[in-house]
Phi, psi and omega in degrees: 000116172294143171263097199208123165295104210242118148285099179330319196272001196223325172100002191281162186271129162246345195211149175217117157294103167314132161307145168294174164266178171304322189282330183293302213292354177274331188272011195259305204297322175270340158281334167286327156305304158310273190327272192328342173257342180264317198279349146305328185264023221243138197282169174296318200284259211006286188317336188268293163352310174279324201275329200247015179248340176261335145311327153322287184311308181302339166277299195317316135285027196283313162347289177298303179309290191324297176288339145314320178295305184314317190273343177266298213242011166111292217306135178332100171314345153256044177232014179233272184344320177306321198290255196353295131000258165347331187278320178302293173327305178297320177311295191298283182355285176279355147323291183279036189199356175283330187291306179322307196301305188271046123334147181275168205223131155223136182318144157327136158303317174316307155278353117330289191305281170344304152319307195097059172202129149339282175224168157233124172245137185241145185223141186301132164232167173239137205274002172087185211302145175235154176258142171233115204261111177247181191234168191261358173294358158217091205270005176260300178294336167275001179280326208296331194284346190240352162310260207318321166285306157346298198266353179263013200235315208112344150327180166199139187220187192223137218229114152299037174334109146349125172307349172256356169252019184333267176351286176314325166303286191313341180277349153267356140305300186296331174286314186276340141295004179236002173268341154126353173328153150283174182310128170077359127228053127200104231251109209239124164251106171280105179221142134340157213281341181297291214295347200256027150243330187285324156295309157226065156272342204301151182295340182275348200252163186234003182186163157210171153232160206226134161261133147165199156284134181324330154304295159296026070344310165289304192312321196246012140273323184313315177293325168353290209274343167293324161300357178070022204264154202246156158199142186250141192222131193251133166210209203288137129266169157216092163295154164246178183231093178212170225240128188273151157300354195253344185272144161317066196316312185263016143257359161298319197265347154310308174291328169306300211319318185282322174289003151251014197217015144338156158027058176052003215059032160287089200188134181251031145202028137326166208221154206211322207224094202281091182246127209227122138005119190281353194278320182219036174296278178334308203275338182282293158026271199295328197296290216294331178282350189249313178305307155326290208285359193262336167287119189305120203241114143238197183270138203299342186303328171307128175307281177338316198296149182256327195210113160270194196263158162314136204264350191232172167274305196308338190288306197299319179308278162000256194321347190287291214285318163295328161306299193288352179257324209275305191289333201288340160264016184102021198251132169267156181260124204239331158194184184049223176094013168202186177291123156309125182279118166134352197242012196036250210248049178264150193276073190231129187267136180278179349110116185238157193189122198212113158235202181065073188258124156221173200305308161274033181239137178331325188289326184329309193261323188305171151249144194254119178284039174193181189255075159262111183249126178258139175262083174289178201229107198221129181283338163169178217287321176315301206258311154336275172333309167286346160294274185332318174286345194276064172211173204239348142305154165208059198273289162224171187205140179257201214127137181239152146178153177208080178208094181266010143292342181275340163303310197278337173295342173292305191309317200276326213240008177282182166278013192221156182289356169208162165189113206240153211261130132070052189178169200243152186289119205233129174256174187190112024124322135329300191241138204300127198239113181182148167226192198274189158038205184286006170256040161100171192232195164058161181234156165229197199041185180079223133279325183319294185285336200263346165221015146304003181220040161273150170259137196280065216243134175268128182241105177267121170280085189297171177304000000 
């Protein structure tokens, strides 16, 4: 894949990149290594002064970013502009909370003593360069959840940007160097996705994470785990959404419209998959398909547009192709179900609402990367559940319902690394973001996330 800025919405070339080479790529390697024995010993207030000085800069630049983000991968500008923001936020955060979150921990005095030790401490360290393999449907916000805890830990890291968002990548090298990091920690390596095992077998690099889809997710635990490497991996979701007799009907089905049809429906927790009650099937149905079909699909540079174009032509093509196997078995089209008239030659897919869904048809299992939505039909919270579980995901799960024995039967028996109540799935910087199954292991943002790339180390003291 050339590494180039391509406007989705137009189809046009805008910027083209050289891979870096072997010799470029030894000397970044070797720079992150250096860099990585003085920015470890470098105090928490310092690391935070830099970590609230890029944060600055990124609101400052959110205008410019935003439309950068918008013209390489689509998403509506001010919903690029939201990213920025957002970014920002996450940034101030672990500023003011990484010392608290690695505070040294010490076990009960009892159980010192037991040991045969005076005192025992266990202390947060930080483990040296992490690679980071990212994806382009947020190219900012998935660098940021693993920068900013990364450089307040004390790491460093080299970042393996998607190949359609360059111009985003570099420009977060250039933010975080101009916030005052030193040289080399932190490093956007432009190289194609073949350079990204031979960098980390390299010794020096000591762990990565990976957004993305399961096959590249399988591919860098596999070199990982032969190199002895630790890695947290985000990989794909199909949450599900359901909706209860007990629940805000007309305000579940307003909200879906939005929780499937974020960043155009790119999003792997975006809620994809809509199971509803027979008691209030019919009234959400009809809301959420009026809603849908009510979103304005223009060019994402507009203020107004709701639904840009598709970040790639194979991503729509994908998605073509899972739509066209679901009607050919008998899945009804409730709106949308093609391409929009009117966009030449832009990837723009319409606001799809697709039910009578059944087990052999592709969409059941796959996950649909646009703004496609399957609708089930569920006979009470039993049939629900399995619904909800019948997927090889497991990522968030929304539930609408005000019944709280049917909350903790959600809480105890779904599949996702969340399950957020009367509300759409949200990541924050406070709380920990990961799921189960083929949607990946490890957790990021929280305290969770910020040591998951820590060395945990017990510090003994004798009597």
């Amino acid at each position: 894949m050339p590494i180039a800025t391509v406007n989705p919405a137009n189809g046009e070339t805008l910027k083209t990149y050289d891979a870096l080479g072997a010799e470029e790529i030894e000397r970044r390697l070797a720079a992150a290594e250096s860099a990585f024995r003085t920015h470890r010993t470098t105090s928490f207030a310092e690391r935070a002064r830099l970590m609230h000085r890029a944060a600055d800069l990124l609101d400052g630049d959110a205008q410019d970013i935003g439309r950068v983000m918008t013209t390489e991968m689509g998403k509506p500008v001010k919903q690029a502009r939201a990213e920025a923001a957002k970014c920002a936020k996450a940034m101030r955060w672990y500023a003011d909370h990484a010392e608290e979150l690695l505070a040294d921990e010490e076990p009960a005095a009892s159980d010192a003593k037991d040991s045969g030790a005076s005192r025992v401490i266990v202390r947060y360290r930080p483990i040296g360069p992490v690679l980071a393999v990212m994806p382009w449907n947020f190219p900012l916000w998935q660098v940021v959840r693993f920068a900013a805890p990364g450089l307040m830990a004390g790491n460093v890291g080299l970042l393996k940007h998607a190949s359609n968002v360059p111009q985003t990548a570099l420009y977060l090298e250039d933010l975080f160097r101009r916030a005052g990091f030193p040289e080399g920690c932190f490093q956007t390596l432009l190289i194609g996705s073949a350079a990204v095992e031979g960098i980390l077998r390299d010794p020096r690099v000591k762990a990565a994470t990976l957004t993305g889809s399961e096959p590249a997710g399988r591919a860098v635990a596999s070199v990982a785990g032969d190199e002895v490497k630790k890695t947290v991996l985000e990989l794909g979701g199909s949450d599900p959404y359901v909706v209860m007799p007990s629940a805000d009907v007309e305000r579940a089905a307003k909200i879906a419209v939005t929780a499937r049809a974020q960043n155009n429906g790119q999003s792997c927790i975006a809620a994809k998959r809509f199971i509803v009650h027979t008691d209030v099937f019919d009234a959400f149905a009809e809301r959420f398909a009026a809603g849908m079909r009510a979103l304005k699909v223009g060019d994402p540079l507009e203020e107004d547009t709701e639904i840009g174009p598709l970040s790639t032509e194979q991503g729509r093509a994908d998605l073509e192709e899972l739509v066209d196997d679901a009607v050919e078995n008998g899945a009804t089209v409730l709106c949308g179900g093609g391409r929009p008239d009117g966009f030449g030659d832009g990837w723009y897919y319409a606001p799809t609402v697709l039910t009578d869904i059944t087990p052999e048809m592709r969409v059941h299992q796959e996950e649909t990367f646009g703004p496609v939505a399957t609708l089930y039909r569920a006979a009470d919270l039993d049939e629900a559940v399995a619904i909800a579980n019948d997927t090889p995901f497991g990522l968030s799960s929304n539930v609408w319902t005000r019944d709280g024995a049917e909350v903790e039967r959600f809480v105890r028996d779904l599949d996702a690394g969340g399950v957020f109540f009367n509300g759409m799935t949200a990541s924050h910087p406070a709380f920990p973001f990961g799921g189960e199954k083929r949607s990946g292991y490890g957790r990021e943002l929280s305290g969770h996330g910020i040591r998951e790339f820590c060395n945990i180390t017990t510090v003994w003291h004798g009597a």
